[in-house]
Amino acid sequence: MCARSRFPGCKAMSAITVRNLEVAGYTDRGRVRSVNEDACGFHADAGLFVVCDGMGGAAAGEVASHMAVESFIRYGSDHLGDRVTPEVLLRKAVLAANQEIYQRAQDQPKLEGMGTTLVSLLLEETADGTTAWVAHAGDSRCYRLRGGKLQQLTLDHSLVEEQMRLGRLTRREAERSPYRAIITRAIGTTEDVEPDVLREAAEVDDLYLLCSDGLTRELRDEEILQILLEEAEVQPAAVRLVAKANARGGHDNTTVMLVRIR
Ligand code: CA
C-alpha cells in the first residue's frame, strides 16, 4: 500500500509529511472495551482525512467504521478530478459510504443496524491558498488550533447537544447525562444521510484535529489545547492525547488524527 494512502492506516500509529502537511493518526482500544470500533485513514495526496466511530452488536461496529473509512477515501480520491465542488464531492463520498454499509447490513442479518459516525477533512489547494472543508455526521469532532486558540468546528449530532441548544440542558448536565452516547445522525443506519459540511480558509500553522468521543469524554477542551501547545510535533501530540484519555480510564476507544499545514 502506498505510504501516501493509508486506510484504515493508523490502526497503530503513523506519521507522515507530504505536500505541505504533517499528519499523525493514532487509534487505541482503551482500557475497558474488548474491541476497537474506531477507524481512521487518510489519502494525503488527495488531502483527505477521516475518523469513524462504529456502533452495532457483535463485530458490527468495527465492520461499519472500517467500511466507512475505506469507502469514503476510495470515493473521494477516485473522484477528486470530477468537475464538482469539494462540498459536493464530500457529500457524495459520505453517501457512497452510507450506501455500502446500509446495503451490507441488509444482506447480512448479524450486521443489521450497524452504523458509524464520520468526521472528515478535505484540504483544497487553490491559487489563493488552502481551504479546509469539513463534513460530519454523529459526535466525532473536528477542532482547529490557530493562534493558541482551540475551536470546535463541528456541532455534535447528539441528543444532549440538541437539548443544550434548546436550552433544556446545561453543558455540565449534558456531560453527565446517561443519554450522552445517543447520536441523532449516523452513516449506514438508514438509506440516506445528510452530513453537515462547512468550509473555512486555512492558514499556515493551522492544526486540525479529528477525533472520536473517546477523547472528548475523557479530556476537556482546555486539556486537549494544553497538550497541543506543549508538543511541537504531531506524532507525540497524538500519542499523548490518547495516553491521557487512557490515564483517565480509557472507557471508550480513542482515535486522534492531527493535520498541520506548513
Ligand atoms: Ca465512541
mmCIF file of C-alpha atoms and ligand atoms in Angstrom:
data_model
loop_
_atom_site.group_PDB
_atom_site.id
_atom_site.type_symbol
_atom_site.label_atom_id
_atom_site.label_comp_id
_atom_site.label_asym_id
_atom_site.label_seq_id
_atom_site.Cartn_x
_atom_site.Cartn_y
_atom_site.Cartn_z
ATOM 1 C CA MET A 1 0.000 0.000 0.000
ATOM 2 C CA CYS A 2 1.298 3.409 -0.908
ATOM 3 C CA ALA A 3 2.552 5.337 2.097
ATOM 4 C CA ARG A 4 0.511 8.285 0.989
ATOM 5 C CA SER A 5 -2.726 6.395 1.031
ATOM 6 C CA ARG A 6 -3.474 4.643 4.263
ATOM 7 C CA PHE A 7 -6.781 3.186 5.235
ATOM 8 C CA PRO A 8 -7.568 2.263 7.839
ATOM 9 C CA GLY A 9 -3.922 3.155 8.089
ATOM 10 C CA CYS A 10 -3.494 4.457 11.577
ATOM 11 C CA LYS A 11 -4.538 1.308 13.396
ATOM 12 C CA ALA A 12 -1.427 1.549 15.481
ATOM 13 C CA MET A 13 0.190 4.834 14.687
ATOM 14 C CA SER A 14 1.578 6.580 11.683
ATOM 15 C CA ALA A 15 3.159 9.915 10.946
ATOM 16 C CA ILE A 16 3.906 11.310 7.570
ATOM 17 C CA THR A 17 4.963 14.578 5.984
ATOM 18 C CA VAL A 18 3.654 15.083 2.486
ATOM 19 C CA ARG A 19 2.854 18.113 0.382
ATOM 20 C CA ASN A 20 2.757 20.913 2.923
ATOM 21 C CA LEU A 21 1.164 18.720 5.566
ATOM 22 C CA GLU A 22 2.259 16.951 8.722
ATOM 23 C CA VAL A 23 -0.082 14.110 9.564
ATOM 24 C CA ALA A 24 -0.303 11.727 12.507
ATOM 25 C CA GLY A 25 -3.029 9.291 13.443
ATOM 26 C CA TYR A 26 -3.424 7.089 16.465
ATOM 27 C CA THR A 27 -6.270 4.820 17.467
ATOM 28 C CA ASP A 28 -6.496 2.739 20.621
ATOM 29 C CA ARG A 29 -8.932 0.257 22.128
ATOM 30 C CA GLY A 30 -8.762 1.968 25.507
ATOM 31 C CA ARG A 31 -8.826 0.271 28.904
ATOM 32 C CA VAL A 32 -12.351 -1.116 29.068
ATOM 33 C CA ARG A 33 -13.633 -2.200 25.667
ATOM 34 C CA SER A 34 -12.541 -5.530 24.253
ATOM 35 C CA VAL A 35 -12.535 -4.335 20.643
ATOM 36 C CA ASN A 36 -11.714 -1.116 18.850
ATOM 37 C CA GLU A 37 -14.727 0.028 16.856
ATOM 38 C CA ASP A 38 -12.991 3.229 15.756
ATOM 39 C CA ALA A 39 -11.170 3.528 12.456
ATOM 40 C CA CYS A 40 -9.282 6.259 10.687
ATOM 41 C CA GLY A 41 -7.486 6.802 7.425
ATOM 42 C CA PHE A 42 -6.182 9.351 5.027
ATOM 43 C CA HIS A 43 -5.076 9.990 1.481
ATOM 44 C CA ALA A 44 -2.572 12.802 1.880
ATOM 45 C CA ASP A 45 -2.102 13.480 -1.835
ATOM 46 C CA ALA A 46 -5.841 13.955 -2.162
ATOM 47 C CA GLY A 47 -5.887 15.993 1.056
ATOM 48 C CA LEU A 48 -8.486 13.679 2.600
ATOM 49 C CA PHE A 49 -8.645 12.655 6.254
ATOM 50 C CA VAL A 50 -11.321 10.743 8.123
ATOM 51 C CA VAL A 51 -12.188 9.346 11.556
ATOM 52 C CA CYS A 52 -15.121 6.991 12.187
ATOM 53 C CA ASP A 53 -16.599 5.556 15.382
ATOM 54 C CA GLY A 54 -18.703 2.480 14.741
ATOM 55 C CA MET A 55 -21.650 1.027 16.586
ATOM 56 C CA GLY A 56 -23.666 -2.167 16.464
ATOM 57 C CA GLY A 57 -23.756 -5.575 18.081
ATOM 58 C CA ALA A 58 -21.010 -8.209 17.893
ATOM 59 C CA ALA A 59 -18.332 -7.095 15.433
ATOM 60 C CA ALA A 60 -20.730 -4.859 13.508
ATOM 61 C CA GLY A 61 -19.399 -1.530 14.778
ATOM 62 C CA GLU A 62 -15.901 -2.440 13.718
ATOM 63 C CA VAL A 63 -17.137 -3.509 10.298
ATOM 64 C CA ALA A 64 -19.095 -0.272 9.827
ATOM 65 C CA SER A 65 -16.282 2.100 10.789
ATOM 66 C CA HIS A 66 -13.687 0.338 8.638
ATOM 67 C CA MET A 67 -16.053 0.156 5.680
ATOM 68 C CA ALA A 68 -16.835 3.862 6.046
ATOM 69 C CA VAL A 69 -13.179 4.879 6.112
ATOM 70 C CA GLU A 70 -12.291 2.759 3.102
ATOM 71 C CA SER A 71 -15.334 3.697 1.062
ATOM 72 C CA PHE A 72 -15.041 7.408 1.856
ATOM 73 C CA ILE A 73 -11.336 7.582 0.998
ATOM 74 C CA ARG A 74 -11.780 5.483 -2.130
ATOM 75 C CA TYR A 75 -14.647 7.563 -3.470
ATOM 76 C CA GLY A 76 -13.025 10.864 -2.513
ATOM 77 C CA SER A 77 -9.655 10.112 -4.082
ATOM 78 C CA ASP A 78 -11.135 8.439 -7.198
ATOM 79 C CA HIS A 79 -13.417 11.408 -7.925
ATOM 80 C CA LEU A 80 -11.105 14.257 -6.965
ATOM 81 C CA GLY A 81 -10.790 15.267 -10.611
ATOM 82 C CA ASP A 82 -14.564 15.408 -11.143
ATOM 83 C CA ARG A 83 -15.906 18.816 -12.006
ATOM 84 C CA VAL A 84 -17.783 19.223 -8.757
ATOM 85 C CA THR A 85 -17.191 21.443 -5.752
ATOM 86 C CA PRO A 86 -15.419 19.956 -2.718
ATOM 87 C CA GLU A 87 -18.732 20.158 -0.870
ATOM 88 C CA VAL A 88 -20.471 18.004 -3.476
ATOM 89 C CA LEU A 89 -17.521 15.607 -3.521
ATOM 90 C CA LEU A 90 -17.695 15.217 0.265
ATOM 91 C CA ARG A 91 -21.457 14.701 0.235
ATOM 92 C CA LYS A 92 -21.125 12.048 -2.454
ATOM 93 C CA ALA A 93 -18.274 10.308 -0.632
ATOM 94 C CA VAL A 94 -20.344 10.202 2.549
ATOM 95 C CA LEU A 95 -23.343 8.883 0.613
ATOM 96 C CA ALA A 96 -21.190 6.214 -1.015
ATOM 97 C CA ALA A 97 -20.045 5.038 2.408
ATOM 98 C CA ASN A 98 -23.616 5.182 3.691
ATOM 99 C CA GLN A 99 -24.965 3.101 0.846
ATOM 100 C CA GLU A 100 -22.241 0.470 1.116
ATOM 101 C CA ILE A 101 -22.776 -0.032 4.849
ATOM 102 C CA TYR A 102 -26.558 0.081 4.651
ATOM 103 C CA GLN A 103 -26.576 -2.494 1.866
ATOM 104 C CA ARG A 104 -24.184 -4.824 3.696
ATOM 105 C CA ALA A 105 -26.383 -4.631 6.808
ATOM 106 C CA GLN A 106 -29.414 -5.555 4.689
ATOM 107 C CA ASP A 107 -27.565 -8.514 3.198
ATOM 108 C CA GLN A 108 -26.120 -9.871 6.445
ATOM 109 C CA PRO A 109 -28.655 -10.142 9.293
ATOM 110 C CA LYS A 110 -25.994 -10.272 12.008
ATOM 111 C CA LEU A 111 -24.823 -6.828 10.888
ATOM 112 C CA GLU A 112 -28.307 -5.341 10.932
ATOM 113 C CA GLY A 113 -28.455 -1.866 12.419
ATOM 114 C CA MET A 114 -24.732 -1.245 12.258
ATOM 115 C CA GLY A 115 -23.581 2.294 11.704
ATOM 116 C CA THR A 116 -20.817 4.731 12.340
ATOM 117 C CA THR A 117 -20.042 8.363 12.915
ATOM 118 C CA LEU A 118 -17.839 10.083 10.379
ATOM 119 C CA VAL A 119 -15.827 13.265 10.571
ATOM 120 C CA SER A 120 -13.698 14.221 7.619
ATOM 121 C CA LEU A 121 -11.407 16.960 6.410
ATOM 122 C CA LEU A 122 -10.670 17.869 2.804
ATOM 123 C CA LEU A 123 -7.860 20.341 2.210
ATOM 124 C CA GLU A 124 -8.265 22.049 -1.141
ATOM 125 C CA GLU A 125 -5.258 23.817 -2.633
ATOM 126 C CA THR A 126 -6.053 26.834 -4.772
ATOM 127 C CA ALA A 127 -4.054 29.784 -6.071
ATOM 128 C CA ASP A 128 -5.302 31.733 -3.047
ATOM 129 C CA GLY A 129 -4.137 29.177 -0.501
ATOM 130 C CA THR A 130 -5.713 26.270 1.309
ATOM 131 C CA THR A 131 -9.410 25.850 2.004
ATOM 132 C CA ALA A 132 -10.495 23.415 4.688
ATOM 133 C CA TRP A 133 -13.782 21.580 4.122
ATOM 134 C CA VAL A 134 -15.222 19.582 6.984
ATOM 135 C CA ALA A 135 -18.060 17.075 6.646
ATOM 136 C CA HIS A 136 -19.519 15.125 9.530
ATOM 137 C CA ALA A 137 -22.372 13.039 10.861
ATOM 138 C CA GLY A 138 -22.534 11.967 14.503
ATOM 139 C CA ASP A 139 -20.494 13.023 17.514
ATOM 140 C CA SER A 140 -16.944 12.606 16.274
ATOM 141 C CA ARG A 141 -15.476 16.103 16.115
ATOM 142 C CA CYS A 142 -13.200 18.425 14.214
ATOM 143 C CA TYR A 143 -11.243 21.089 16.079
ATOM 144 C CA ARG A 144 -8.852 23.684 14.741
ATOM 145 C CA LEU A 145 -5.928 25.178 16.643
ATOM 146 C CA ARG A 146 -4.924 28.643 15.461
ATOM 147 C CA GLY A 147 -3.029 31.386 17.272
ATOM 148 C CA GLY A 148 -3.037 29.427 20.529
ATOM 149 C CA LYS A 149 -6.817 29.005 20.490
ATOM 150 C CA LEU A 150 -8.670 25.732 20.029
ATOM 151 C CA GLN A 151 -12.026 25.946 18.307
ATOM 152 C CA GLN A 152 -14.534 23.157 17.877
ATOM 153 C CA LEU A 153 -15.724 23.433 14.272
ATOM 154 C CA THR A 154 -18.378 20.708 14.281
ATOM 155 C CA LEU A 155 -21.567 20.512 16.322
ATOM 156 C CA ASP A 156 -22.328 17.022 17.620
ATOM 157 C CA HIS A 157 -25.349 15.309 16.151
ATOM 158 C CA SER A 158 -26.342 14.008 19.552
ATOM 159 C CA LEU A 159 -29.400 14.098 21.754
ATOM 160 C CA VAL A 160 -27.687 16.056 24.528
ATOM 161 C CA GLU A 161 -26.222 18.613 22.106
ATOM 162 C CA GLU A 162 -29.687 19.243 20.689
ATOM 163 C CA GLN A 163 -31.147 19.550 24.179
ATOM 164 C CA MET A 164 -28.390 22.016 25.075
ATOM 165 C CA ARG A 165 -29.117 24.129 22.015
ATOM 166 C CA LEU A 166 -32.763 24.254 23.042
ATOM 167 C CA GLY A 167 -31.708 25.413 26.489
ATOM 168 C CA ARG A 168 -33.044 22.276 28.166
ATOM 169 C CA LEU A 169 -29.676 21.060 29.424
ATOM 170 C CA THR A 170 -26.550 22.829 30.656
ATOM 171 C CA ARG A 171 -23.165 21.634 29.386
ATOM 172 C CA ARG A 172 -22.485 20.105 32.781
ATOM 173 C CA GLU A 173 -25.763 18.218 32.753
ATOM 174 C CA ALA A 174 -25.107 17.073 29.201
ATOM 175 C CA GLU A 175 -21.688 15.689 30.121
ATOM 176 C CA ARG A 176 -23.240 13.634 32.924
ATOM 177 C CA SER A 177 -26.381 12.577 31.102
ATOM 178 C CA PRO A 178 -26.986 8.833 30.766
ATOM 179 C CA TYR A 179 -28.183 9.663 27.238
ATOM 180 C CA ARG A 180 -24.964 11.360 26.125
ATOM 181 C CA ALA A 181 -23.991 8.459 23.849
ATOM 182 C CA ILE A 182 -27.172 8.733 21.775
ATOM 183 C CA ILE A 183 -26.396 10.200 18.382
ATOM 184 C CA THR A 184 -29.019 11.641 16.073
ATOM 185 C CA ARG A 185 -27.233 11.142 12.777
ATOM 186 C CA ALA A 186 -25.059 8.264 11.590
ATOM 187 C CA ILE A 187 -23.657 6.634 8.486
ATOM 188 C CA GLY A 188 -25.185 3.333 7.379
ATOM 189 C CA THR A 189 -28.211 3.077 9.644
ATOM 190 C CA THR A 190 -30.701 4.491 7.145
ATOM 191 C CA GLU A 191 -30.948 4.550 3.381
ATOM 192 C CA ASP A 192 -29.943 8.189 3.184
ATOM 193 C CA VAL A 193 -27.861 10.598 5.251
ATOM 194 C CA GLU A 194 -27.202 14.308 5.118
ATOM 195 C CA PRO A 195 -23.818 15.310 6.525
ATOM 196 C CA ASP A 196 -23.141 18.838 7.725
ATOM 197 C CA VAL A 197 -20.482 20.483 5.565
ATOM 198 C CA LEU A 198 -18.591 23.626 6.479
ATOM 199 C CA ARG A 199 -15.647 25.460 4.996
ATOM 200 C CA GLU A 200 -13.032 27.945 6.087
ATOM 201 C CA ALA A 201 -9.828 29.470 4.749
ATOM 202 C CA ALA A 202 -6.941 27.619 6.342
ATOM 203 C CA GLU A 203 -3.742 29.369 7.392
ATOM 204 C CA VAL A 204 -0.150 28.222 7.631
ATOM 205 C CA ASP A 205 0.455 26.571 11.038
ATOM 206 C CA ASP A 206 -3.220 25.694 11.477
ATOM 207 C CA LEU A 207 -3.591 22.341 13.204
ATOM 208 C CA TYR A 208 -6.737 20.305 12.566
ATOM 209 C CA LEU A 209 -7.790 17.598 14.998
ATOM 210 C CA LEU A 210 -10.280 14.889 14.060
ATOM 211 C CA CYS A 211 -11.286 12.692 16.988
ATOM 212 C CA SER A 212 -13.785 10.206 18.322
ATOM 213 C CA ASP A 213 -15.735 10.844 21.522
ATOM 214 C CA GLY A 214 -13.344 8.573 23.423
ATOM 215 C CA LEU A 215 -11.076 11.616 23.548
ATOM 216 C CA THR A 216 -13.641 14.286 24.295
ATOM 217 C CA ARG A 217 -15.423 12.268 27.002
ATOM 218 C CA GLU A 218 -12.201 11.955 28.983
ATOM 219 C CA LEU A 219 -10.495 15.280 28.274
ATOM 220 C CA ARG A 220 -11.815 18.818 28.486
ATOM 221 C CA ASP A 221 -11.065 21.148 25.585
ATOM 222 C CA GLU A 222 -8.529 23.049 27.737
ATOM 223 C CA GLU A 223 -6.625 19.837 28.393
ATOM 224 C CA ILE A 224 -6.544 18.998 24.691
ATOM 225 C CA LEU A 225 -5.319 22.521 23.978
ATOM 226 C CA GLN A 226 -2.559 22.268 26.566
ATOM 227 C CA ILE A 227 -1.123 19.101 25.018
ATOM 228 C CA LEU A 228 -1.310 20.548 21.505
ATOM 229 C CA LEU A 229 0.543 23.667 22.665
ATOM 230 C CA GLU A 230 3.207 21.696 24.522
ATOM 231 C CA GLU A 231 4.016 19.322 21.662
ATOM 232 C CA ALA A 232 5.633 20.862 18.595
ATOM 233 C CA GLU A 233 5.303 17.655 16.533
ATOM 234 C CA VAL A 234 2.062 15.984 15.546
ATOM 235 C CA GLN A 235 3.121 12.420 16.326
ATOM 236 C CA PRO A 236 3.957 12.849 20.021
ATOM 237 C CA ALA A 237 0.916 15.084 20.381
ATOM 238 C CA ALA A 238 -1.370 12.322 19.042
ATOM 239 C CA VAL A 239 0.250 9.742 21.341
ATOM 240 C CA ARG A 240 -0.105 11.975 24.397
ATOM 241 C CA LEU A 241 -3.760 12.749 23.720
ATOM 242 C CA VAL A 242 -4.632 9.065 23.557
ATOM 243 C CA ALA A 243 -2.422 8.220 26.553
ATOM 244 C CA LYS A 244 -4.145 10.869 28.629
ATOM 245 C CA ALA A 245 -7.600 9.573 27.679
ATOM 246 C CA ASN A 246 -6.455 6.119 28.786
ATOM 247 C CA ALA A 247 -4.978 7.502 32.005
ATOM 248 C CA ARG A 248 -8.434 8.910 32.778
ATOM 249 C CA GLY A 249 -9.874 5.429 32.484
ATOM 250 C CA GLY A 250 -9.973 4.830 28.746
ATOM 251 C CA HIS A 251 -13.673 3.970 28.983
ATOM 252 C CA ASP A 252 -14.074 4.045 25.210
ATOM 253 C CA ASN A 253 -11.960 3.578 22.106
ATOM 254 C CA THR A 254 -9.987 6.725 21.344
ATOM 255 C CA THR A 255 -8.915 7.959 17.939
ATOM 256 C CA VAL A 256 -6.995 11.084 17.078
ATOM 257 C CA MET A 257 -5.865 12.412 13.727
ATOM 258 C CA LEU A 258 -3.764 15.557 13.534
ATOM 259 C CA VAL A 259 -3.068 17.513 10.352
ATOM 260 C CA ARG A 260 -0.840 20.579 10.424
ATOM 261 C CA ILE A 261 -0.482 22.919 7.467
ATOM 262 C CA ARG A 262 3.072 24.033 6.753
HETATM 263 CA CA CA B 1 -17.015 6.077 20.863
#
